[in-house]
CSV table of C-alpha atoms in Angstrom, one decimal:
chain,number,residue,atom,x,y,z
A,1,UNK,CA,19.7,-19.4,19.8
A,2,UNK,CA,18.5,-16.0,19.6
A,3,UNK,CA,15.3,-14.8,21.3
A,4,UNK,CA,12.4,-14.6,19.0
A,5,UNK,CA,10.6,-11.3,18.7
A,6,UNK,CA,7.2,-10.4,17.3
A,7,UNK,CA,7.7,-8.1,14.4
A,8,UNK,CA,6.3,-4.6,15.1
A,9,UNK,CA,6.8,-3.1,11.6
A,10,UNK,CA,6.0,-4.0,8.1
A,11,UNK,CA,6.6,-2.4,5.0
A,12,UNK,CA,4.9,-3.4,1.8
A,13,UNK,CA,6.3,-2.3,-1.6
A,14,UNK,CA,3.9,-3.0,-4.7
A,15,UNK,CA,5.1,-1.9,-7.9
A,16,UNK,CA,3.9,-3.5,-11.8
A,17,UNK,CA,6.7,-5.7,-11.8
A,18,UNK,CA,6.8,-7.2,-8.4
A,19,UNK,CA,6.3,-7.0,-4.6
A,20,UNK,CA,8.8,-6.5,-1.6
A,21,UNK,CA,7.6,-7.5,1.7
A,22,UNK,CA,9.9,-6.3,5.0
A,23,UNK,CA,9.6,-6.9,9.1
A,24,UNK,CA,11.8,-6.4,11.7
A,25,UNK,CA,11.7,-8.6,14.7
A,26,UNK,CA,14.2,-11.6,15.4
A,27,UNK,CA,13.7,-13.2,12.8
A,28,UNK,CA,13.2,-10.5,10.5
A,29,UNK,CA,11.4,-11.0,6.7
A,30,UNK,CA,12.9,-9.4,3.8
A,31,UNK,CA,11.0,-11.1,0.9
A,32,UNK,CA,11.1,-10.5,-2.9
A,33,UNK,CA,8.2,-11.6,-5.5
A,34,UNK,CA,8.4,-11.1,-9.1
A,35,UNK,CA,5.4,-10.8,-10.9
A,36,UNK,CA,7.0,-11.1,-14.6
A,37,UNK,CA,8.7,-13.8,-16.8
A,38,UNK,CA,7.5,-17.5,-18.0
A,39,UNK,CA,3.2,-18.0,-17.6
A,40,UNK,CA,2.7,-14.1,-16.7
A,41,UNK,CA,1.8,-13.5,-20.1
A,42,UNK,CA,-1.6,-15.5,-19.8
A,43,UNK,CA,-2.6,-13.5,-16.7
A,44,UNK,CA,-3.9,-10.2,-18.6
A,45,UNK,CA,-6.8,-12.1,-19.8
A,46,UNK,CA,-9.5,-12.0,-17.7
A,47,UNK,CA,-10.3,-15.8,-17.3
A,48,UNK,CA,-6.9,-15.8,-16.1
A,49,UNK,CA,-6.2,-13.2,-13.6
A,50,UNK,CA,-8.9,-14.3,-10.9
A,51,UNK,CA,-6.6,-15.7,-8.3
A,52,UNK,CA,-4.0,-12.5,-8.5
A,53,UNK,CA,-5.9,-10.2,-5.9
A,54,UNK,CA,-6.2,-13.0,-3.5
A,55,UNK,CA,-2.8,-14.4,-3.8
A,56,UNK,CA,-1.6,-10.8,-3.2
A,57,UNK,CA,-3.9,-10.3,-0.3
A,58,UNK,CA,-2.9,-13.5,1.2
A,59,UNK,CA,1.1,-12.5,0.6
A,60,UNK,CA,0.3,-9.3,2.7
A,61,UNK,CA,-1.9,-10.0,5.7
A,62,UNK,CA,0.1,-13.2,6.7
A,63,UNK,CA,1.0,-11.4,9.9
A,64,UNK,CA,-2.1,-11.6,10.8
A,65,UNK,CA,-4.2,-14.3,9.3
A,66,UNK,CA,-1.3,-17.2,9.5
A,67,UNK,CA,0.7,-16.1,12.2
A,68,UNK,CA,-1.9,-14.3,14.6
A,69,UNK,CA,0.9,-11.1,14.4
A,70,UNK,CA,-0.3,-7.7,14.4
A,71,UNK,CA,2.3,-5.3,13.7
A,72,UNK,CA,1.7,-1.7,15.5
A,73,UNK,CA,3.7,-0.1,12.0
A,74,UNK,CA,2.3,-0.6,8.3
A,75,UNK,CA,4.1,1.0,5.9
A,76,UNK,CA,2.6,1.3,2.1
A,77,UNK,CA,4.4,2.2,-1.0
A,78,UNK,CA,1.2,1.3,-3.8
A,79,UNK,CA,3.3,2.2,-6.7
A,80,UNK,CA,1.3,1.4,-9.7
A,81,UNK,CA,-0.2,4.3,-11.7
A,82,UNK,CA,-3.4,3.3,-13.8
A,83,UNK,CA,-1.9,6.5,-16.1
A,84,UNK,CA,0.6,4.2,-17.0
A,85,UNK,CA,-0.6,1.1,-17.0
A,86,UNK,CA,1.9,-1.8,-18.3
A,87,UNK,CA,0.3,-5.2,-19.0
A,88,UNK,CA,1.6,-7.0,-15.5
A,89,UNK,CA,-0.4,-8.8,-13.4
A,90,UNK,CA,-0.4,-6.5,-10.7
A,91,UNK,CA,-1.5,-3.9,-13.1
A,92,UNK,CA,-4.7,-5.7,-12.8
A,93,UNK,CA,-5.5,-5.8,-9.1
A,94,UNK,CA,-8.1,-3.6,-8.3
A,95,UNK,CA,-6.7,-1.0,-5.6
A,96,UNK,CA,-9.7,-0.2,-3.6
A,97,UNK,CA,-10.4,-4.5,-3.1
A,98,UNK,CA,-7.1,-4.6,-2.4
A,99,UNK,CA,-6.7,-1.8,0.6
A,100,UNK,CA,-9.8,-3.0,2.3
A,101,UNK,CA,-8.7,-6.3,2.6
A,102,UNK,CA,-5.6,-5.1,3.9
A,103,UNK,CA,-7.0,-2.8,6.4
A,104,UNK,CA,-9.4,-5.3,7.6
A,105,UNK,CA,-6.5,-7.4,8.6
A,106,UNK,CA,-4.3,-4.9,9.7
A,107,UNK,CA,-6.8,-4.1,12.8
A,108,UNK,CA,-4.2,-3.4,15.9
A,109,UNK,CA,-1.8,-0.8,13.5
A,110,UNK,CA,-1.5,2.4,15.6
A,111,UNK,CA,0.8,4.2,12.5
A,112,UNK,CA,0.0,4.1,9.2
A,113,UNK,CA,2.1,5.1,6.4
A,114,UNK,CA,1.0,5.4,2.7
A,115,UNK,CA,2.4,6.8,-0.5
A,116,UNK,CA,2.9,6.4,-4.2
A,117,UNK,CA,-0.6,5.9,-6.4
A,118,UNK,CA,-2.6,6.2,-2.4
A,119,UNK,CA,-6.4,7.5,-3.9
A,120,UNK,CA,-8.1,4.3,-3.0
A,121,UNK,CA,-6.4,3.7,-0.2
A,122,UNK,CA,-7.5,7.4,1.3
A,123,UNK,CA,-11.1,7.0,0.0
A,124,UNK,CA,-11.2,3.9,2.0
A,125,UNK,CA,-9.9,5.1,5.3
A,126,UNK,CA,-12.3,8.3,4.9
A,127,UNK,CA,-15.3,6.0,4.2
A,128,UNK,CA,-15.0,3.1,6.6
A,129,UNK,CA,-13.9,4.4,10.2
A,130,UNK,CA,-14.6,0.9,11.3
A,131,UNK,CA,-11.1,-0.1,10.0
A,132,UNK,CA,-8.2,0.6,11.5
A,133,UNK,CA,-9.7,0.9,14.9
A,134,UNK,CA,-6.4,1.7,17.3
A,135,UNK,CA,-4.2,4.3,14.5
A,136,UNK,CA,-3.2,7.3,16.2
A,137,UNK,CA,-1.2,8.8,13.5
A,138,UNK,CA,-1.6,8.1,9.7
A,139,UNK,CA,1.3,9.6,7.1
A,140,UNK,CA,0.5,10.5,3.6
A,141,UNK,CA,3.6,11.1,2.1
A,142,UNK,CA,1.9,13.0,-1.9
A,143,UNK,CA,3.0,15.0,-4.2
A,144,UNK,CA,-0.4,16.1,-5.3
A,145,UNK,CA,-0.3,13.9,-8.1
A,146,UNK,CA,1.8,16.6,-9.9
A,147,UNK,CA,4.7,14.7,-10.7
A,148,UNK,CA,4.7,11.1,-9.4
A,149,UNK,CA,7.1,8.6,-10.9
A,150,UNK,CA,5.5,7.3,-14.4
A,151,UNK,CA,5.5,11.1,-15.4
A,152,UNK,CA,2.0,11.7,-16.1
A,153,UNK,CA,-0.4,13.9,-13.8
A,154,UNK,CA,-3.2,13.0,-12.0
A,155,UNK,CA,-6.2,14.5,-13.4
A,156,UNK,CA,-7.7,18.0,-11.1
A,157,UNK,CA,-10.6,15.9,-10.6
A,158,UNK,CA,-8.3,13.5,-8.6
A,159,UNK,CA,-6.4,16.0,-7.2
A,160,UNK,CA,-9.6,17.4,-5.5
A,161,UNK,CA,-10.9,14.2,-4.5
A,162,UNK,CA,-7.9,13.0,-2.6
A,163,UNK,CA,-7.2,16.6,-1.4
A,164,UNK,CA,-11.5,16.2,-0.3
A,165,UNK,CA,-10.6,12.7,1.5
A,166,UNK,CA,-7.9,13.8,3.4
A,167,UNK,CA,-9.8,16.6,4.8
A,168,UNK,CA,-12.5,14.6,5.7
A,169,UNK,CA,-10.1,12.3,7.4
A,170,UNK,CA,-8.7,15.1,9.7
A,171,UNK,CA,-12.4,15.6,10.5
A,172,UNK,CA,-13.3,12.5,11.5
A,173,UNK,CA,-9.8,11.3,13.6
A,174,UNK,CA,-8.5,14.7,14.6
A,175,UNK,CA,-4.5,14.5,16.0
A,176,UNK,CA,-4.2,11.4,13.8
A,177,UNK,CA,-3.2,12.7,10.1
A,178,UNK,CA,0.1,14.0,9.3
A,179,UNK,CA,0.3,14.9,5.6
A,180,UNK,CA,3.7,15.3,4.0
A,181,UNK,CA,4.2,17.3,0.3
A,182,UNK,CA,7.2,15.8,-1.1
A,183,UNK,CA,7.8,17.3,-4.9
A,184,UNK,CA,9.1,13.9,-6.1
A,185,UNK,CA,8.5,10.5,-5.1
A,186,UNK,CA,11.4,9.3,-7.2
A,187,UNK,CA,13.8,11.2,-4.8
A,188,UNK,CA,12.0,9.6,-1.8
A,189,UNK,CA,14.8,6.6,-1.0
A,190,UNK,CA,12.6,5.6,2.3
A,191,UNK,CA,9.3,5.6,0.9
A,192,UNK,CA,9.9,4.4,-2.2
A,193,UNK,CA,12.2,1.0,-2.8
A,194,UNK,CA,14.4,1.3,-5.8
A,195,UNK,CA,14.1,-2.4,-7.2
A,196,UNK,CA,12.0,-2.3,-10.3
């Protein structure tokens, strides 16, 4: 029987459709969840769509909260656009809710990595320097919101806003932010996972 090892790395894919959860360690977690098909429908009304944030929470912080894990690596893809937004329920999670509560679990990462639809995500860490209390290096992989994979642009009010948050984040944790420009995220094979 193999030796079990504590995964140090986990990679979190959300897209409209569904959510792809990864680890390594022995064993490792590679774990699929589609948010579409039968009963889905009845989540876009808002009587309905109360326990979607949570469950998704819960899904991503059970490193930490169930298994008392914390992995030194978090890796981020937050690939829904609210440009194009398509009626799933993930569509209706509220980003900023959702990044907090991930952060606040995710206290011993040392690297973060974030990209696709990453505004809340960056006010957050500017904001609160309370979370994420051990990262020495965080990576934005952006594109400046000029072309990002549902074809429409972010707004120049965004643009400056998340340009303004990243600056204040090299402010406030100098040697930590490494900021990559990558033209398109669709070409990005190791940020962004291909299953729709």
């Amino acid at each position: 029987m193999p030796k079990m090892v504590a995964p140090s790395f986990l990679s979190i894919s959300i897209k409209p459709k569904g959510v792809r959860i990864r680890t390594d360690g022995v064993p490792s977690i590679n774990y699929s969840s589609r948010w579409i098909g039968y009963g889905m429908q009845h989540v876009h009304k808002p009587q309905h769509n109360q326990c979607i944030l949570p469950t998704l929470v819960e899904m991503c912080t059970f490193l930490p909260e169930a298994l008392g894990v914390q992995p030194t690596t978090l890796s981020i893809n937050y690939d829904i656009w609210p440009e194009n937004q398509q009626l799933t329920a993930l569509s209706h999670v509220q980003p900023g809710l959702f990044f907090r509560r991930l952060f606040e679990a995710h206290s011993g990462v040392a690297e973060l990595k974030i990209s696709g639809c990453l505004l809340e995500a960056v006010d957050i860490i500017r904001a609160d320097l309370t979370l994420l209390p051990l990262v020495a290096r965080i990576n934005i992989t952006t594109d400046w919101g000029y072309q990002h994979r549902g074809g429409a642009m972010m707004t120049l009010a965004e643009v400056r806003q998340l340009h303004n948050n990243i600056v204040d984040i090299h402010a406030t944790r100098p040697r930590v932010l490494h900021v990559s420009n990558v033209p398109r995220f669709s070409n990005l094979s190791n940020v962004v996972d291909d299953d729709e």
